[in-house]
Short mmCIF file of C-alpha atoms (C1' of nucleotides) in Angstrom, two decimals:
data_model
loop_
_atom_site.label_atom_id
_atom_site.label_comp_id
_atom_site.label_asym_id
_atom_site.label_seq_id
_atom_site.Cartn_x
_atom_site.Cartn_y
_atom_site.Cartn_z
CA UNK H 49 65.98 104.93 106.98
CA UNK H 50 69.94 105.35 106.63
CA UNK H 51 71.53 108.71 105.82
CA UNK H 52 72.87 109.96 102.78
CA UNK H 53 75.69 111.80 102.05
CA UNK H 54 76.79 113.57 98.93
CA UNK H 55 80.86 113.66 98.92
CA UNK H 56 82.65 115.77 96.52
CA UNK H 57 85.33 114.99 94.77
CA UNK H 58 88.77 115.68 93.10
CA UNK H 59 87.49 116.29 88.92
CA UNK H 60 89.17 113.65 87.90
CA UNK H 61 88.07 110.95 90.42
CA UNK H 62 86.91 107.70 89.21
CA UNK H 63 85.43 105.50 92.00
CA UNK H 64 86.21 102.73 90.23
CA UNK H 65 89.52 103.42 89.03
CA UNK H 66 90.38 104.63 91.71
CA UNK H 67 89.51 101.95 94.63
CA UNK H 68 90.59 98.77 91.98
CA UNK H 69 94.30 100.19 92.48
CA UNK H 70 95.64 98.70 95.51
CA UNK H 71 95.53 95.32 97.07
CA UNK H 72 93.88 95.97 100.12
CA UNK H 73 90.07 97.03 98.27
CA UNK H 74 89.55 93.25 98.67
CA UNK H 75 90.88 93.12 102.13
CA UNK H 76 88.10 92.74 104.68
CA UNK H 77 86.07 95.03 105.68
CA UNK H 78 86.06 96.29 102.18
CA UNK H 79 83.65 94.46 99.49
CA UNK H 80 83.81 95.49 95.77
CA UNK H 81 81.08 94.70 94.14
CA UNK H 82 81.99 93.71 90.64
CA UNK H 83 78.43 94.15 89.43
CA UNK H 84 77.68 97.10 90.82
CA UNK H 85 80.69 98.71 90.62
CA UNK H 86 80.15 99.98 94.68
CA UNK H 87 82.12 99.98 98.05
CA UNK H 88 80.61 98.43 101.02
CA UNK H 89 82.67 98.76 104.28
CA UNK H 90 82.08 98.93 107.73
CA UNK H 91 82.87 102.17 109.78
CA UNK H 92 84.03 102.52 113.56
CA UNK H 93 82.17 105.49 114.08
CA UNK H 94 81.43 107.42 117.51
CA UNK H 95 78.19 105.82 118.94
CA UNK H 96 79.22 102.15 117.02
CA UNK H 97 79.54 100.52 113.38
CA UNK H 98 78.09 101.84 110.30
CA UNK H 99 77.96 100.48 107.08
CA UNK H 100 78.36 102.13 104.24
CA UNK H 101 78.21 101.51 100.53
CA UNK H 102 79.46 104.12 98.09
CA UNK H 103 78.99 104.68 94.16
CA UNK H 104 79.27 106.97 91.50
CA UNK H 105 76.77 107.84 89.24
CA UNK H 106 77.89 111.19 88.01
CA UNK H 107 81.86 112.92 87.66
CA UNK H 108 83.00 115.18 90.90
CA UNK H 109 80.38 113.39 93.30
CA UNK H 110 79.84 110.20 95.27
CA UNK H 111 76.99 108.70 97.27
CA UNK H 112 77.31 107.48 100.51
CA UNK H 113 74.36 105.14 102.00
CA UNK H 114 74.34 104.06 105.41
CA UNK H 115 72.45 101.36 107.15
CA UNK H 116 71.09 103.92 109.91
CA UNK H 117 70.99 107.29 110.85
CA UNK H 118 74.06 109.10 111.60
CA UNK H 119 74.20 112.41 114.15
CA UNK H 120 76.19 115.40 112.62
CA UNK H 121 79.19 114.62 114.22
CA UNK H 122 79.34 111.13 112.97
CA UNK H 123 78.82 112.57 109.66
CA UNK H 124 82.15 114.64 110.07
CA UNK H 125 83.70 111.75 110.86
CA UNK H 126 82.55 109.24 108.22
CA UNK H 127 83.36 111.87 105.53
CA UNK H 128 86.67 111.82 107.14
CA UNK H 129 87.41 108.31 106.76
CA UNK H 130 85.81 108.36 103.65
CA UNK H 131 87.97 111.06 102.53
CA UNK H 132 91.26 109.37 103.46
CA UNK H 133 90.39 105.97 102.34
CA UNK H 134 89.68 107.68 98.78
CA UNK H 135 92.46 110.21 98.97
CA UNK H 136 90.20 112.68 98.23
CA UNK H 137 92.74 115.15 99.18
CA UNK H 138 94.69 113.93 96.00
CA UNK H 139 93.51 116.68 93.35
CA UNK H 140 93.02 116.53 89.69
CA UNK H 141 96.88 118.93 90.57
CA UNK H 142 98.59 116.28 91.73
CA UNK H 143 97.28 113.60 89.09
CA UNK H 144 98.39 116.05 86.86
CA UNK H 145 101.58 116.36 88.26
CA UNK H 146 101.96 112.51 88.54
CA UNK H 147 101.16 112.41 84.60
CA UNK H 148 103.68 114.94 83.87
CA UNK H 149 106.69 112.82 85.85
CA UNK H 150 105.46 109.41 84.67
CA UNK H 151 103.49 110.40 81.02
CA UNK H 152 102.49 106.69 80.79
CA UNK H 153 99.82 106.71 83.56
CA UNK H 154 97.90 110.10 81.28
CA UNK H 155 95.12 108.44 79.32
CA UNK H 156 94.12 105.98 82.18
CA UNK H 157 94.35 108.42 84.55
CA UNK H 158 95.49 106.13 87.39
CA UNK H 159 97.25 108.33 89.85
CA UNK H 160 95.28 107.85 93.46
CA UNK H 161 96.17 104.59 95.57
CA UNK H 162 93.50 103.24 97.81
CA UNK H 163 94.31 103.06 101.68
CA UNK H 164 92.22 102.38 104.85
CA UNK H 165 90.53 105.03 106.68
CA UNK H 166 92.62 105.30 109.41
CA UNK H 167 96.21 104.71 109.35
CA UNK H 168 96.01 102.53 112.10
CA UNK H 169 93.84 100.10 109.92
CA UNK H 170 97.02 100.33 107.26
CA UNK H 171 99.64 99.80 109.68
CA UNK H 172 97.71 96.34 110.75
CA UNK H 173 97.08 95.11 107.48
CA UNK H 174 101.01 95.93 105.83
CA UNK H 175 102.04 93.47 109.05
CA UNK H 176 99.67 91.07 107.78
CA UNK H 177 100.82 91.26 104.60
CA UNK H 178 104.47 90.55 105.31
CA UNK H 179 105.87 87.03 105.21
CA UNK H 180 103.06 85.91 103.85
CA UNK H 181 101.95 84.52 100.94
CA UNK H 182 98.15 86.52 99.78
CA UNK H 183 95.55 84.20 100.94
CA UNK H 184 97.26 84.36 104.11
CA UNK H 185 96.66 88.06 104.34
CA UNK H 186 93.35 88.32 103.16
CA UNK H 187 92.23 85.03 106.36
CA UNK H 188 94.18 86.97 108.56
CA UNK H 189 92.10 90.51 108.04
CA UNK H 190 88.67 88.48 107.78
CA UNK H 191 89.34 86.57 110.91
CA UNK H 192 90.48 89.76 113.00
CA UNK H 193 87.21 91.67 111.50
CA UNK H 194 85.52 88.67 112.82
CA UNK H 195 86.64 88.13 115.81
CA UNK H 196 87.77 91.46 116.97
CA UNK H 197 85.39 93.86 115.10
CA UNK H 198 82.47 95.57 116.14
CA UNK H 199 79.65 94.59 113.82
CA UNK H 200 81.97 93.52 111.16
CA UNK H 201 84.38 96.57 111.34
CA UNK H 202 88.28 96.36 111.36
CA UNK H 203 88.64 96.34 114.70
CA UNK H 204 90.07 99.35 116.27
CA UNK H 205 93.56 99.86 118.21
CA UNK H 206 91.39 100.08 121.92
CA UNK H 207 89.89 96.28 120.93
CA UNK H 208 93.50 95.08 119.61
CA UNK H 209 95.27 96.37 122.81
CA UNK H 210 93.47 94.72 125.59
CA UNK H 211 93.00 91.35 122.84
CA UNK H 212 95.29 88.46 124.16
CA UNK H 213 97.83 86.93 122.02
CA UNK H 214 96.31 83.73 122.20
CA UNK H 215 93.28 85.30 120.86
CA UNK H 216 95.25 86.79 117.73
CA UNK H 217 97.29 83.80 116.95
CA UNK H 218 94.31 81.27 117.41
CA UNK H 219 91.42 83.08 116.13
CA UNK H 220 92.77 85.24 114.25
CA UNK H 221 95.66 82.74 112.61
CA UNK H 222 98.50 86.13 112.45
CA UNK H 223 101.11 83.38 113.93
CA UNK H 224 104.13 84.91 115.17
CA UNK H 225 103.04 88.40 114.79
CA UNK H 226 100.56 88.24 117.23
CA UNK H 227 102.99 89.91 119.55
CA UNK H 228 103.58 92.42 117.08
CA UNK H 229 100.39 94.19 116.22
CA UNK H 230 99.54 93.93 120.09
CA UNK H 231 102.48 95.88 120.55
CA UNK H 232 101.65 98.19 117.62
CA UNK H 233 97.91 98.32 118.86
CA UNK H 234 99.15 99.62 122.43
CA UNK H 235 101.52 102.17 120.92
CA UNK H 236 98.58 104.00 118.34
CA UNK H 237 95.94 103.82 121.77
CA UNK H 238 98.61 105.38 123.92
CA UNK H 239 98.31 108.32 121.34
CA UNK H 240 102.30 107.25 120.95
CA UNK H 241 102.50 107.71 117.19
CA UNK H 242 102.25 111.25 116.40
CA UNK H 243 99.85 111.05 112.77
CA UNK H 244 100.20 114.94 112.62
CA UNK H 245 103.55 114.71 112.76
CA UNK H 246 103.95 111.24 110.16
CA UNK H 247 101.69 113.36 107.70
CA UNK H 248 102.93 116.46 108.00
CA UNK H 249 104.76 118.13 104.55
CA UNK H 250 107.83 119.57 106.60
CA UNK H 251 108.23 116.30 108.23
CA UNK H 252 111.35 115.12 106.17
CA UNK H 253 110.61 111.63 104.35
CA UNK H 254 114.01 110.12 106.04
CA UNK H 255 112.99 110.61 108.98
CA UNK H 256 109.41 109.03 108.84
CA UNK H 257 110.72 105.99 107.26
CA UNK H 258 113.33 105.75 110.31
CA UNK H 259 110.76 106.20 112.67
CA UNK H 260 108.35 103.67 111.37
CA UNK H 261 110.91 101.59 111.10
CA UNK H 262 111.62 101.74 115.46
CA UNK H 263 108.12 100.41 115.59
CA UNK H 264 107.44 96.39 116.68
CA UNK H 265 107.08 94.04 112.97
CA UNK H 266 108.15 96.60 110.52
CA UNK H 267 111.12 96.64 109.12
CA UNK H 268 112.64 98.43 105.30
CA UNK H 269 109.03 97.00 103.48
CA UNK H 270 106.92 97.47 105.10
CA UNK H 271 107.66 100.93 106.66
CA UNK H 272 108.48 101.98 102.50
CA UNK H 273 104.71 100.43 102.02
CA UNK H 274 103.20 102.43 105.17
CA UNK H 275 105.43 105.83 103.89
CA UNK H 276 102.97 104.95 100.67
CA UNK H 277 99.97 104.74 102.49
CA UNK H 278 101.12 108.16 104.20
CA UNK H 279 101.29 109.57 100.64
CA UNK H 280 105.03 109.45 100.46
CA UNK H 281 105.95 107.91 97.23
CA UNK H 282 109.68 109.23 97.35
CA UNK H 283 110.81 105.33 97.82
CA UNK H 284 109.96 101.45 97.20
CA UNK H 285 109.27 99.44 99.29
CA UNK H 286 110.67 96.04 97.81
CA UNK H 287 109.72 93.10 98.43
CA UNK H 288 110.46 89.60 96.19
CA UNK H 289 107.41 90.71 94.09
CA UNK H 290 109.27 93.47 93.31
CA UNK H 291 112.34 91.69 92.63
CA UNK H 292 110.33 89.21 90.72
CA UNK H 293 108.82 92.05 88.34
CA UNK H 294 112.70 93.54 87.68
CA UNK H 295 113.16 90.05 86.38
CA UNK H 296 110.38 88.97 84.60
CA UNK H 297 109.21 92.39 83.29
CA UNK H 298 112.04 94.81 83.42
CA UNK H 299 114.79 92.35 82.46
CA UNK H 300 116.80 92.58 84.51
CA UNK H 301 119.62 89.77 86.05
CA UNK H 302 122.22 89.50 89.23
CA UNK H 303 121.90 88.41 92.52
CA UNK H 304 118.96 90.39 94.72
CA UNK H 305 121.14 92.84 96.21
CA UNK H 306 122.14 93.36 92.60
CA UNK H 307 118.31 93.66 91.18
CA UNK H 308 117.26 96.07 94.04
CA UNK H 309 120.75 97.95 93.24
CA UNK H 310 118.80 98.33 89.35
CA UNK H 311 115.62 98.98 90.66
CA UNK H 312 116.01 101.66 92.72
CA UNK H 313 118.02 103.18 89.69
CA UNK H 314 115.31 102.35 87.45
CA UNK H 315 112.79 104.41 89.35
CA UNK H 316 114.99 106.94 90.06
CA UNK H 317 114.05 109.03 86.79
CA UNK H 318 110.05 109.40 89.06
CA UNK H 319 111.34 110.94 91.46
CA UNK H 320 109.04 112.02 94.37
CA UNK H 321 106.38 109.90 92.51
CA UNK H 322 108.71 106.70 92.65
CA UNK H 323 106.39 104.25 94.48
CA UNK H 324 103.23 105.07 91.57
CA UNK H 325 105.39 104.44 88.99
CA UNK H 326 106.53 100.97 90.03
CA UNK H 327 102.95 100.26 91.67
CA UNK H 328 101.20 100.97 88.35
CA UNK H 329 103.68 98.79 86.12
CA UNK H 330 103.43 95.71 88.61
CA UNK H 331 99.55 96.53 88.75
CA UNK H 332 99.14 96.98 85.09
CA UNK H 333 101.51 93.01 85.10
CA UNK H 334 98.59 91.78 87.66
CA UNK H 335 95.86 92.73 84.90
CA UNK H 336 97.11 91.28 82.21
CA UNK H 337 97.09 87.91 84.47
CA UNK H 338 93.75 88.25 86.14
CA UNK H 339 91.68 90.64 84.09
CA UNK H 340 90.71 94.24 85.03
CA UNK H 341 91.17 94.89 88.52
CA UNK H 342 87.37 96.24 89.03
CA UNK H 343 86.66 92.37 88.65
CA UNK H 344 88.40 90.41 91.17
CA UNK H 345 85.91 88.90 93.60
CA UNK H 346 87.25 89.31 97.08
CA UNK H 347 86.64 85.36 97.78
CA UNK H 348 88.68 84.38 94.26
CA UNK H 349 91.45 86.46 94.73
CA UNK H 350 91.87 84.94 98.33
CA UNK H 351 92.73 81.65 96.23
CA UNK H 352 94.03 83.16 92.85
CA UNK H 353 96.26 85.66 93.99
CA UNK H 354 99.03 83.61 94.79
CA UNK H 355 102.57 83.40 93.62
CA UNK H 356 102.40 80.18 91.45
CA UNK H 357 99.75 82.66 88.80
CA UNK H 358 103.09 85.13 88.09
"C1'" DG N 165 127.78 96.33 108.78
"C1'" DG N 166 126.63 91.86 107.20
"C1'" DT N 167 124.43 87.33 107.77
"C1'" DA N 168 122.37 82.84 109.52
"C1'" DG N 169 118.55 80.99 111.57
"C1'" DA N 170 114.05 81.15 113.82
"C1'" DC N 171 109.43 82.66 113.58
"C1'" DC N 172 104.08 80.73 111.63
"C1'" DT N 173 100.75 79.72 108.17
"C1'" DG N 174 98.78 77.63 104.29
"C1'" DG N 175 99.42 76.04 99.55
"C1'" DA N 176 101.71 72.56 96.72
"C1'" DC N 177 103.26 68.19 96.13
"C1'" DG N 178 104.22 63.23 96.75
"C1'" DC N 179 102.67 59.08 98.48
"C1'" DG I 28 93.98 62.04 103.73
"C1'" DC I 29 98.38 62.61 105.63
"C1'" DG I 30 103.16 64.16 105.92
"C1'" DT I 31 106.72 67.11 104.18
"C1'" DC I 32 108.53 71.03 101.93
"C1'" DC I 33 108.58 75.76 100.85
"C1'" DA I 34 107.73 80.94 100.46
"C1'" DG I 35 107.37 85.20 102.69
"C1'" DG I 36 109.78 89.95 105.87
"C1'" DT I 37 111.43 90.90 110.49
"C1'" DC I 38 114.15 90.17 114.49
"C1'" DT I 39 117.97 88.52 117.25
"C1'" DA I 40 122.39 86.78 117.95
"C1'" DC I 41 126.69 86.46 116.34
"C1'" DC I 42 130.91 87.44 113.64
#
DNA sequence: GGTAGACCTGGACGC
DNA sequence: GCGTCCAGGTCTACC
């Protein structure tokens, strides 16, 4: 018999709400199940993989299942990852905050974005996700879960690093960036990217975003996407969806250099809660094409999330 | 500082 | 079923 774990949460979580808000909750390892309404996910956890499946049956509280036993200390860490992949540390304060810069977001409640639960796991899959169109990105995190995980898991930065290119390109299909997140894989197990320091409050937003963007296959983007996964929403991180939504949904013409010129004025208004205000609008456009977010099948949205839909 | 071209994959399209 | 074209962000070389 499994463990079970009781996780508390922020008032004003909402499991599903909450996990349906970001792309990657139907990026392998994570399953939603649209049924159920529950996370599966496999967890690198100290004596190997665990999976886990979490729902919510009542407000301020989550289950956790596992498929075996877990010591204490494993326990510390699952809740952990857990913890981070929910932002749990997100409280019904800084919703409220949110709600009070960006009013439009009150009566859903959306304010939380879901991440990985280790940054490492982000990093990986925002290099997938560049250059690429979606299905793409969601073969290229199956086939390194696959290949590269233990028992299913994202695989962690000590399997990556000693993983040979050939292995990545091939089995993986990541083309060119194969070099890339080998690179990046060597840098996190060398203990050469300071998290305390990335996550810190008095670490100045410039200068994350100039260090991520030093690292190997991440340029303006993707280090404004990974300074949103750090839970720095100061900036965008644009991309042509997001010059596709100032056209088609804000209105707005010019060359790109001209659109990303009105976009970053746009948003300006949001302040340090920039990023969820443009993430929710562009999410809130993806609904009205697909349906409610808590029912994309990971398998569909492989094949319907692609740009000829917008 | 700005820009052209290469990088790789998979979907779309034409035959 | 096959061949060709194209989209996508980063990096390097060059002006």
């Amino acid at each position: 018999m499994g463990s079970r774990l009781t996780i508390t949460t922020p008032s004003d979580y909402d499991l599903t709400r909450d996990v349906c808000s970001y792309g990657y909750f139907v990026l392998a390892p994570n399953l939603w199940d649209t049924k159920k309404n529950t996370l599966t996910r496999q967890l690198n956890l100290e004596t190997g993989p665990a999976t886990v499946v979490l729902s919510q049956s009542l407000r301020g509280k989550l289950s956790a299942v596992f498929d075996r036993k877990l010591e204490r200390t494993e326990q510390t860490q699952a809740r952990a990852q857990i913890s981070r992949m929910l932002r749990l540390n997100e409280d019904a304060s800084h919703s409220k905050a949110f709600h009070k810069a960006d009013p439009r977001w009150k009566k859903s409640g959306r304010a939380r974005l879901f991440r990985s639960p280790t940054l490492f796991e982000d990093v990986i899959k925002t290099v997938t996700s560049c250059n690429v169109a979606w299905p793409s990105t969601v073969n290229m995190n199956k086939q390194m879960c696959k290949h590269l995980g233990k028992g299913g898991c994202f695989p962690t930065e000590a399997r990556v690093s000693r993983t040979r290119v050939g292995t990545l390109r091939g089995r993986c299909r990541v083309g060119y960036r194969d070099q890339r997140i080998l690179d990046l894989a060597k840098l996190f197990h060398k203990g050469e990217i300071d998290e305390a320091w990335l996550e810190s409050p008095s670490t100045d937003d410039t200068d994350v975003f100039d260090f991520l963007k030093t690292l190997p296959g991440i340029g303006p983007y993707a280090a404004g996407n990974i300074m949103m996964l750090l839970g720095r929403y100061s900036r965008l991180a644009i991309d042509t969806e997001t010059i596709r939504h100032g056209k088609a949904a804000l209105g707005m013409t010019g060359t790109d250099r001209q659109i990303t010129k009105k976009l970053e004025a746009h948003y300006e208004p949001f302040g340090e809660f920039k990023f969820k205000s443009y993430w929710f609008e562009l999410w809130t456009f993806y609904e009205t094409k697909q349906g409610p977010s808590e029912t994309w099948d990971r398998e569909e949205t492989a094949t319907a999330f692609t740009a000829a839909n917008f």
